[in-house]
mmCIF file of C-alpha atoms in Angstrom:
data_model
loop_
_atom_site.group_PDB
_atom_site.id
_atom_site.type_symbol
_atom_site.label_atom_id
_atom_site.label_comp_id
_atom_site.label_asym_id
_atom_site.label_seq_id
_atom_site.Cartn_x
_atom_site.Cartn_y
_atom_site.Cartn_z
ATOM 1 C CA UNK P 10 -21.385 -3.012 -30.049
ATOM 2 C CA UNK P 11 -23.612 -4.001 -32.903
ATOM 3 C CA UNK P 12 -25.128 -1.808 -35.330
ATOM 4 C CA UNK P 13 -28.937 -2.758 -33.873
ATOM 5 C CA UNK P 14 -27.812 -1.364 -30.513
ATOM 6 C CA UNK P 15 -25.467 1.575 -31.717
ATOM 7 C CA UNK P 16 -28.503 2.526 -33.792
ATOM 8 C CA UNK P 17 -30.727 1.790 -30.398
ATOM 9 C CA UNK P 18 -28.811 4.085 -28.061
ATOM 10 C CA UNK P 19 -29.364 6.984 -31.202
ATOM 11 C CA UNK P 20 -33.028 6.697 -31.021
ATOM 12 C CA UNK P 21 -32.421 6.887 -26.774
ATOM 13 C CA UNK P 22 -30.226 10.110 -27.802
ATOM 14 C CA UNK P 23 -33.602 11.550 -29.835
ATOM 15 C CA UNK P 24 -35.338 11.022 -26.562
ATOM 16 C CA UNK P 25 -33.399 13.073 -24.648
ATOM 17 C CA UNK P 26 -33.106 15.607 -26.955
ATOM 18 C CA UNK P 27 -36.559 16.309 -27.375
ATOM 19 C CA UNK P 28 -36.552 16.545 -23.955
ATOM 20 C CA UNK P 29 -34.495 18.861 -23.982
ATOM 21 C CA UNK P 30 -35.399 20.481 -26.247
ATOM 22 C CA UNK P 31 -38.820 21.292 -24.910
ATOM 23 C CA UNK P 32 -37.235 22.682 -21.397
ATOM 24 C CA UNK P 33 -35.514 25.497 -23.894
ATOM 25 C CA UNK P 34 -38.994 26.131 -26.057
ATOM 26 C CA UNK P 35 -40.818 26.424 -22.822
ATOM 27 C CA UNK P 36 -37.734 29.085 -21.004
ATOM 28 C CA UNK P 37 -38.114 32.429 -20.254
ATOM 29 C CA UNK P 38 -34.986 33.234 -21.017
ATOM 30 C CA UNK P 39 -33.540 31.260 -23.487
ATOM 31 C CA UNK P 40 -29.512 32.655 -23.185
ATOM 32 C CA UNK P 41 -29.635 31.902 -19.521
ATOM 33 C CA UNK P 42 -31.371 28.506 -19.979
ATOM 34 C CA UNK P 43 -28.810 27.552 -22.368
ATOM 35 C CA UNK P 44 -26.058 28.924 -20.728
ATOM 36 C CA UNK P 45 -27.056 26.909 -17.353
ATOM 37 C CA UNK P 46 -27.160 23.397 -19.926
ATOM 38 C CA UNK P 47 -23.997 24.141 -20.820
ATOM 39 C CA UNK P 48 -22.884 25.142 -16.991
ATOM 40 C CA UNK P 49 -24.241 20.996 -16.822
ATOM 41 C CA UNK P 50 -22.176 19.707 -19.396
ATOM 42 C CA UNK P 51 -18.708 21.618 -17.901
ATOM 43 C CA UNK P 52 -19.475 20.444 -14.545
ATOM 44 C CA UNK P 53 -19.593 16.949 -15.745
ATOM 45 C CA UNK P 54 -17.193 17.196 -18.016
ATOM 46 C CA UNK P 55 -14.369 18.638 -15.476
ATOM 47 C CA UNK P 56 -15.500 15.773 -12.852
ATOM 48 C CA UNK P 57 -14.733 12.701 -15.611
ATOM 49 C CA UNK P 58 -11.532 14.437 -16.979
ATOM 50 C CA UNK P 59 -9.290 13.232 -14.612
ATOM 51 C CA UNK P 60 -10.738 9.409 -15.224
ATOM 52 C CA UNK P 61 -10.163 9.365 -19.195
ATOM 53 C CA UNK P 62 -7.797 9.317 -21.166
ATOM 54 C CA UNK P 63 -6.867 12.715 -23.487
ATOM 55 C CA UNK P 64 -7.796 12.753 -27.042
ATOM 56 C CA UNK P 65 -5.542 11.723 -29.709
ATOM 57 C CA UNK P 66 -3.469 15.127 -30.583
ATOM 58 C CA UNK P 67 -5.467 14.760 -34.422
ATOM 59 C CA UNK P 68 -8.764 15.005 -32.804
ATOM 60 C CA UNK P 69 -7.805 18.167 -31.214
ATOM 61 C CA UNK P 70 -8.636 20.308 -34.575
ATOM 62 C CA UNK P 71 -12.327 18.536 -34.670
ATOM 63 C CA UNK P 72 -12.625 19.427 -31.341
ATOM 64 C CA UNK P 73 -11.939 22.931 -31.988
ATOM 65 C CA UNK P 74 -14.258 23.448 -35.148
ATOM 66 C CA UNK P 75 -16.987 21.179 -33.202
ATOM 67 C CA UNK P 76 -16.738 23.678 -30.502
ATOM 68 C CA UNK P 77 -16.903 26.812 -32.843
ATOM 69 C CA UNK P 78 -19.990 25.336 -34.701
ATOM 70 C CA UNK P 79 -21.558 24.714 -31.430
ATOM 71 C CA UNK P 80 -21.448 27.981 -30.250
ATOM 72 C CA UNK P 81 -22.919 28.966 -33.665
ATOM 73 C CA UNK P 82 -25.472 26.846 -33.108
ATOM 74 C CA UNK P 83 -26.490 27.818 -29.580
ATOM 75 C CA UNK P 84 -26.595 31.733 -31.430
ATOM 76 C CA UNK P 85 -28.885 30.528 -34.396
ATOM 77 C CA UNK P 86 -31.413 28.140 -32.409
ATOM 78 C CA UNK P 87 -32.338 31.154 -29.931
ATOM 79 C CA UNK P 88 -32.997 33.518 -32.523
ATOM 80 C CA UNK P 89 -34.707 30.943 -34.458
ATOM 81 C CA UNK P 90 -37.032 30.347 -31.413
ATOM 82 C CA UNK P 91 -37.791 34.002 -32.040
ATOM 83 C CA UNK P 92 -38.147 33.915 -35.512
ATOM 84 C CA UNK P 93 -40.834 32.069 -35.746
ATOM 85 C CA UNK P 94 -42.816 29.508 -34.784
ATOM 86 C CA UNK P 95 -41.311 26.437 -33.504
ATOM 87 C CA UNK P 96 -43.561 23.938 -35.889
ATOM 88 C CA UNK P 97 -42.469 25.915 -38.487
ATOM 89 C CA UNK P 98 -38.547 26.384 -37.742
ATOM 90 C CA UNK P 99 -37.770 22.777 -35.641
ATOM 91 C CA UNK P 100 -38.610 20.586 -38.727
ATOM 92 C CA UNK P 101 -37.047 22.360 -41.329
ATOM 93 C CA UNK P 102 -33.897 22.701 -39.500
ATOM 94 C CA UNK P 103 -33.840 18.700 -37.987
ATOM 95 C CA UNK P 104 -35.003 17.753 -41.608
ATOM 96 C CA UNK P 105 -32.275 19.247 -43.703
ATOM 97 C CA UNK P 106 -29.573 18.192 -41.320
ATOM 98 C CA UNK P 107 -29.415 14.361 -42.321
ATOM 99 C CA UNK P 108 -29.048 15.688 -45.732
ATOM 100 C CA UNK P 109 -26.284 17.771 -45.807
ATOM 101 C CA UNK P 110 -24.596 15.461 -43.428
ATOM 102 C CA UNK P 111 -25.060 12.314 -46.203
ATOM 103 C CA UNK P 112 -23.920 14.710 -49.056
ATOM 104 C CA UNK P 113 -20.825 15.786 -46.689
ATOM 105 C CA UNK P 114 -19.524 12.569 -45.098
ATOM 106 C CA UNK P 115 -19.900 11.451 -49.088
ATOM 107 C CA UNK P 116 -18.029 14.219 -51.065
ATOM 108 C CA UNK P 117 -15.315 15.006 -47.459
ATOM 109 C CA UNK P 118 -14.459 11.401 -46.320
ATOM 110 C CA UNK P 119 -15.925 9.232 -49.185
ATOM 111 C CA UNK P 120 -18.652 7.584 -46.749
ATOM 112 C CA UNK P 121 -21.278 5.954 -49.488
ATOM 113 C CA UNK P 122 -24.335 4.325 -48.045
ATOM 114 C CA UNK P 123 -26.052 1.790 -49.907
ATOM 115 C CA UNK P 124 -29.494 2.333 -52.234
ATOM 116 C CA UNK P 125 -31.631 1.423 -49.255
ATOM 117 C CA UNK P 126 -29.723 3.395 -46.584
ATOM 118 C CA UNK P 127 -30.061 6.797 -48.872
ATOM 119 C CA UNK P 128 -34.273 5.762 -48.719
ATOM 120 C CA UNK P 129 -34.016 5.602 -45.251
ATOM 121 C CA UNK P 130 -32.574 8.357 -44.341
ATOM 122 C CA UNK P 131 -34.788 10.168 -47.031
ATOM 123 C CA UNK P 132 -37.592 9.385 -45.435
ATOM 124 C CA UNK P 133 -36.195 10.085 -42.100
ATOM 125 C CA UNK P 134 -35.744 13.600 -43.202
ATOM 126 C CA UNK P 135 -38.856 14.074 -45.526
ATOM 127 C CA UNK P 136 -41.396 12.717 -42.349
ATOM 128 C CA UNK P 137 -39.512 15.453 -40.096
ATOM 129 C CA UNK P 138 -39.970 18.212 -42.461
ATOM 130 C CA UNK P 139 -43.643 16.920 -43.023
ATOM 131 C CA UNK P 140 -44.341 18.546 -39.870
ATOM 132 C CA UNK P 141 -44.051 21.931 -41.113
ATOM 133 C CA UNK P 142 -46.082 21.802 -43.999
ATOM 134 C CA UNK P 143 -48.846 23.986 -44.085
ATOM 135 C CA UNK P 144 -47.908 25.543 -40.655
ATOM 136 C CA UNK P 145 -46.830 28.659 -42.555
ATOM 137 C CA UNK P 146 -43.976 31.006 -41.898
ATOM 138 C CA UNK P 147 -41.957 34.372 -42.814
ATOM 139 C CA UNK P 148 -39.133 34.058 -44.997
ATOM 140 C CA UNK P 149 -36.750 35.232 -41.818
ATOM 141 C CA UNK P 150 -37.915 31.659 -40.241
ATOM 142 C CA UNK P 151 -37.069 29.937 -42.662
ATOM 143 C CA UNK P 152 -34.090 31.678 -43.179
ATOM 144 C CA UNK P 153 -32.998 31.164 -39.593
ATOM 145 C CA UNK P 154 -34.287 27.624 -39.820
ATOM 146 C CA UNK P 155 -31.985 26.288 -42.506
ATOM 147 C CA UNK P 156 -29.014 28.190 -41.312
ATOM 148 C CA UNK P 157 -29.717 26.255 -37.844
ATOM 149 C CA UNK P 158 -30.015 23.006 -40.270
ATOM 150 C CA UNK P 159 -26.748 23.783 -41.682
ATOM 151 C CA UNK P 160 -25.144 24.227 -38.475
ATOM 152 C CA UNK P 161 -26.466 20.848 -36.972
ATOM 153 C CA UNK P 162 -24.932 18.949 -39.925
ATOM 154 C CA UNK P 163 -21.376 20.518 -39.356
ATOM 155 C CA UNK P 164 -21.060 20.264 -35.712
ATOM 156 C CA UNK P 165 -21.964 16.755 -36.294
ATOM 157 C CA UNK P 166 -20.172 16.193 -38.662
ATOM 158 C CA UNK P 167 -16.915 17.418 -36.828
ATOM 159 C CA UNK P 168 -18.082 15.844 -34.157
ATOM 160 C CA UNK P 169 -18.289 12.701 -35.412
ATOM 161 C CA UNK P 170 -14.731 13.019 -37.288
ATOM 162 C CA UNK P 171 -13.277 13.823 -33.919
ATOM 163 C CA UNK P 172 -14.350 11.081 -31.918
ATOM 164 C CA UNK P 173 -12.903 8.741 -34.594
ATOM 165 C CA UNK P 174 -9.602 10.263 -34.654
ATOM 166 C CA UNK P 175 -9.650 10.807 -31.078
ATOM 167 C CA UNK P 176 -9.461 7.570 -30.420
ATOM 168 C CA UNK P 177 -11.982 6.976 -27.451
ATOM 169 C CA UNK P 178 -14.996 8.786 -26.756
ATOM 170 C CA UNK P 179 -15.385 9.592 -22.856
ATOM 171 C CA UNK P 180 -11.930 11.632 -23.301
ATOM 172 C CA UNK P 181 -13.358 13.731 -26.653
ATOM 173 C CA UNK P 182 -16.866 14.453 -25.287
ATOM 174 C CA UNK P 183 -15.659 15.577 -21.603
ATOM 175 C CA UNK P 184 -12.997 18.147 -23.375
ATOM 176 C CA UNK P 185 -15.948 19.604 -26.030
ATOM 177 C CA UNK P 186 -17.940 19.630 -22.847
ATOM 178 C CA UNK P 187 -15.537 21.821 -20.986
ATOM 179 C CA UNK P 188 -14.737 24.430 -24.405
ATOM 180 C CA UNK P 189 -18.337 24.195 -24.751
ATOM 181 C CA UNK P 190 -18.749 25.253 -20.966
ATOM 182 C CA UNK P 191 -16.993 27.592 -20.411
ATOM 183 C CA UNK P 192 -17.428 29.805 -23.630
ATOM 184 C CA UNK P 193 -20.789 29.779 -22.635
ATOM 185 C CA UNK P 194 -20.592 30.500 -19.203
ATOM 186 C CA UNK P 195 -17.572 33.426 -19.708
ATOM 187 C CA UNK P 196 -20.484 35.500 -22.682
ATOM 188 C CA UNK P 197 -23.146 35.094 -19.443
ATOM 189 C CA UNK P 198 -20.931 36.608 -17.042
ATOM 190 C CA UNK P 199 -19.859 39.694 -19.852
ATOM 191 C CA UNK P 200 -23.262 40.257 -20.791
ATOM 192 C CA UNK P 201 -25.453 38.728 -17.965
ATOM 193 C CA UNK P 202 -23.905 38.726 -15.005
ATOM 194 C CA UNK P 203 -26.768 40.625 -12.976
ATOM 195 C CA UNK P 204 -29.415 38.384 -13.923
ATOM 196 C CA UNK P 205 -27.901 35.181 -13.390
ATOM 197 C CA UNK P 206 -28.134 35.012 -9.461
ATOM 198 C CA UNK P 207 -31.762 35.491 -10.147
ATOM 199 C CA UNK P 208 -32.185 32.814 -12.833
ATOM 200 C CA UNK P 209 -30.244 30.464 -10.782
ATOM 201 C CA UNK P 210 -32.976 30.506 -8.143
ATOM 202 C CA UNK P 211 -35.667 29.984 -9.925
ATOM 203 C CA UNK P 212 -34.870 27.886 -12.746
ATOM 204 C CA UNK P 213 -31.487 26.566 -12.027
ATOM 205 C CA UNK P 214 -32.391 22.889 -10.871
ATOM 206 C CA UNK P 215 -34.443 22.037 -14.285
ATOM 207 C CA UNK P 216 -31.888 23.329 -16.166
ATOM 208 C CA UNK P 217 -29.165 21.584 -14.845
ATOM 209 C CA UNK P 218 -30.890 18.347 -15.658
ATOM 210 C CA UNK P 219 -31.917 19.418 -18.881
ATOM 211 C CA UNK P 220 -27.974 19.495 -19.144
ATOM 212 C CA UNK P 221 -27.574 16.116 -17.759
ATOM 213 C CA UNK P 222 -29.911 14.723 -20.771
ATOM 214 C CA UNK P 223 -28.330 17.210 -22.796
ATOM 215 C CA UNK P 224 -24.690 15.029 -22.333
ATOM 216 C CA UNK P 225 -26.321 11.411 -22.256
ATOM 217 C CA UNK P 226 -27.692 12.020 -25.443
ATOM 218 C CA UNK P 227 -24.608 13.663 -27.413
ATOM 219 C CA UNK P 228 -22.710 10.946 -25.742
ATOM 220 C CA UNK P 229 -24.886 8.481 -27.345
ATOM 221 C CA UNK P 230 -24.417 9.945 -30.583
ATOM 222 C CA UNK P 231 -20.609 9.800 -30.519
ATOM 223 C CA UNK P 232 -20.616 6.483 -29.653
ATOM 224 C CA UNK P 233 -23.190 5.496 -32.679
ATOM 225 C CA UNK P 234 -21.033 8.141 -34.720
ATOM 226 C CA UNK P 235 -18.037 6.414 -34.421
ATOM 227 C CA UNK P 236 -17.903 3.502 -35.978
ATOM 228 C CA UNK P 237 -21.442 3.529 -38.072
ATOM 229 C CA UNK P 238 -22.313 5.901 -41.244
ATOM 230 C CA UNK P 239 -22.930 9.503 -40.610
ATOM 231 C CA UNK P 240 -25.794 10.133 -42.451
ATOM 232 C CA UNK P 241 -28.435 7.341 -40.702
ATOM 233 C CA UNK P 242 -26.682 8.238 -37.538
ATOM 234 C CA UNK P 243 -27.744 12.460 -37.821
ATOM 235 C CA UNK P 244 -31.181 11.266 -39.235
ATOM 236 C CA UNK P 245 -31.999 8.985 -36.441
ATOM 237 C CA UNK P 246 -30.934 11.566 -33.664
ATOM 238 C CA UNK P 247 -32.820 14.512 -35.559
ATOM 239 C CA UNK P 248 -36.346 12.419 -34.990
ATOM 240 C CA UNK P 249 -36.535 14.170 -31.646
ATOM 241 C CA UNK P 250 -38.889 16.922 -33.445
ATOM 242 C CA UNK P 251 -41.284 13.608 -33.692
ATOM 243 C CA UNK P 252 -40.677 12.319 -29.993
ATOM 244 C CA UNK P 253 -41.279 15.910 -28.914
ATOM 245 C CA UNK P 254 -44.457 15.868 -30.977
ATOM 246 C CA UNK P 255 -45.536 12.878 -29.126
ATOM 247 C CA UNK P 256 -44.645 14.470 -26.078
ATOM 248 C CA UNK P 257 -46.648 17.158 -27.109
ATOM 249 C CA UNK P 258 -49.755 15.155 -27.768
ATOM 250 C CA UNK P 259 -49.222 12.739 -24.269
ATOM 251 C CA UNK P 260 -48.129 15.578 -21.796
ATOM 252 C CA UNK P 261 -49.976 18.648 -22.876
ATOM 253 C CA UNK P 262 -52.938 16.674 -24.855
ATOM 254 C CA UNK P 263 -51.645 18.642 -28.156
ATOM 255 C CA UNK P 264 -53.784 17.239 -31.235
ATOM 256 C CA UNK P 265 -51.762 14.793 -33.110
ATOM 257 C CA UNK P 266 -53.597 15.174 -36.875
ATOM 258 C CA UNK P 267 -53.036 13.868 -40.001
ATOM 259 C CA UNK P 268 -49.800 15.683 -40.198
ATOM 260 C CA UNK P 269 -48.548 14.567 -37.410
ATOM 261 C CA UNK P 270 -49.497 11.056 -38.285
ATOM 262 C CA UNK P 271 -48.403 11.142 -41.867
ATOM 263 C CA UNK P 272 -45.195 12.487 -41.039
ATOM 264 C CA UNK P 273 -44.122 9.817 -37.915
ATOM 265 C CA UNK P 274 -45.302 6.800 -40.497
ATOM 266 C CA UNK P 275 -42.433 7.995 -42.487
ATOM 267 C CA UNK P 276 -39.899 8.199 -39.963
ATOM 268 C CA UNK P 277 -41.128 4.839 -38.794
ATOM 269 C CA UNK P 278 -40.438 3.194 -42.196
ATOM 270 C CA UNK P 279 -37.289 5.051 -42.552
ATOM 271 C CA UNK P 280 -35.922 3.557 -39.401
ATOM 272 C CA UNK P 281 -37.803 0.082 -39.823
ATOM 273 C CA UNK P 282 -35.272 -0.010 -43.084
ATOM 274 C CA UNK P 283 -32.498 0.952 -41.325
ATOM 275 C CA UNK P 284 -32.738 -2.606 -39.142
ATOM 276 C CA UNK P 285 -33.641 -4.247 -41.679
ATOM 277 C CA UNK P 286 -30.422 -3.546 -43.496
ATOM 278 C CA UNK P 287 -28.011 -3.627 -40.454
#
């Protein structure tokens, strides 16, 4: 594939995940909501396995930290949605992401970008974290926030590494999805196991396609992640916060102010630089 439509099927990955994203904001119960995403993701992930081929056996450590990170993740974005508020929290966390994951593929695997790749994917990051200027916030927020930031840069970042060693992606994805799974699905029944029947009723059906988008857009990740830099790659998918934004403004006729406005111009440029130096 070329880099115009690896970088294509990233933005298509922000998409979905601010999609996503949104179905978990808006949840009642956020464990269960994620838990039943996740319940998506092993379902799908056990009904491909037996039509792709197993990851290469030096993938199988990145699959392992991946996982681990992930479920770290999961952990620090509910209690991050309870920290504070999401304006606030979302953008600092999507922001500083692209970031670390530059300054890590750099100094861990000696991935340099170019002069005009670093601008992009500085204004990538700077036009998310736009969006939470002046929104305010307690220091546990923002705590919480860059802690979720940090996590989102190392599961990608693993992630990433183990689709390239793995050697194909369908095979890597479909085993993370099934760790992934069923980690999640084994804490629900300890700790849950009385409400689920409940939450199943009346929210299972959204959920589970929340999960569907949930795996089309990590899948189009890994495929972007494989062959083209990190660093663009993590700051393109992390512009969800500004399709959810627009979301915001279309479906729930949200104002979209000067902030708002301010901050997509920069992602705009920052990705209009990223074509331009495919």
């Amino acid at each position: 594939m070329t880099s115009v439509l690896l970088y294509g099927l990233v933005i298509l990955s922000a998409i979905a995940h601010a999609i996503w994203n949104a179905l978990v904001k808006s949840a009642g119960d956020r464990v269960l909501t994620m838990v039943a995403i996740r319940t998506a993701g092993l379902l799908l992930g056990l009904a491909a396995l037996p039509f792709v081929d197993w990851p290469a056996p030096e993938s199988w450590k990145w699959l392992a930290l991946t996982s681990c990170v992930m479920f770290a993740y999961y952990a620090l974005l509910i209690r991050s949605y309870g920290a504070g508020d999401m304006s606030v929290v979302s953008p600092l966390a999507r922001g500083l992401a692209p970031v670390l994951m530059t300054i890590a593929a750099f100094l861990a695997i000696g991935e340099s970008l170019s002069m005009g790749q670093m601008m992009a994917v500085g204004l990538i990051s700077l036009g998310i974290m736009a969006l939470s200027i002046g929104a305010g916030a307690s220091r546990g927020a923002v705590g919480f926030a860059l802690a979720t930031g940090v996590s989102v840069a190392a599961y990608s970042f693993f992630g990433g590494l183990g689709v390239r060693a793995a050697g194909m992606v369908l095979g890597f994805q479909a085993c993370l999805e099934i760790v992934t799974g069923l980690g999640m699905v084994g804490y629900a029944l300890v700790t849950r196991r009385a409400q689920i029947p409940d939450y199943v009723r009346r929210h299972g059906g959204i959920d589970l396609l929340a999960g569907v988008i949930s795996v089309v857009g990590f899948l189009a990740f890994l495929l972007a992640a494989r062959s083209l830099p990190l660093g663009p790659v993590v700051a393109l998918r992390e512009t969800s916060v500004i399709f959810g934004a627009v979301l915001g403004t279309v479906v729930l006729k949200e104002g979209f102010g000067f902030r708002r406005i301010a901050a997509s111009a920069l992602v705009v440029g920052g990705i209009a630089l990223l074509a331009v130096l495919r």
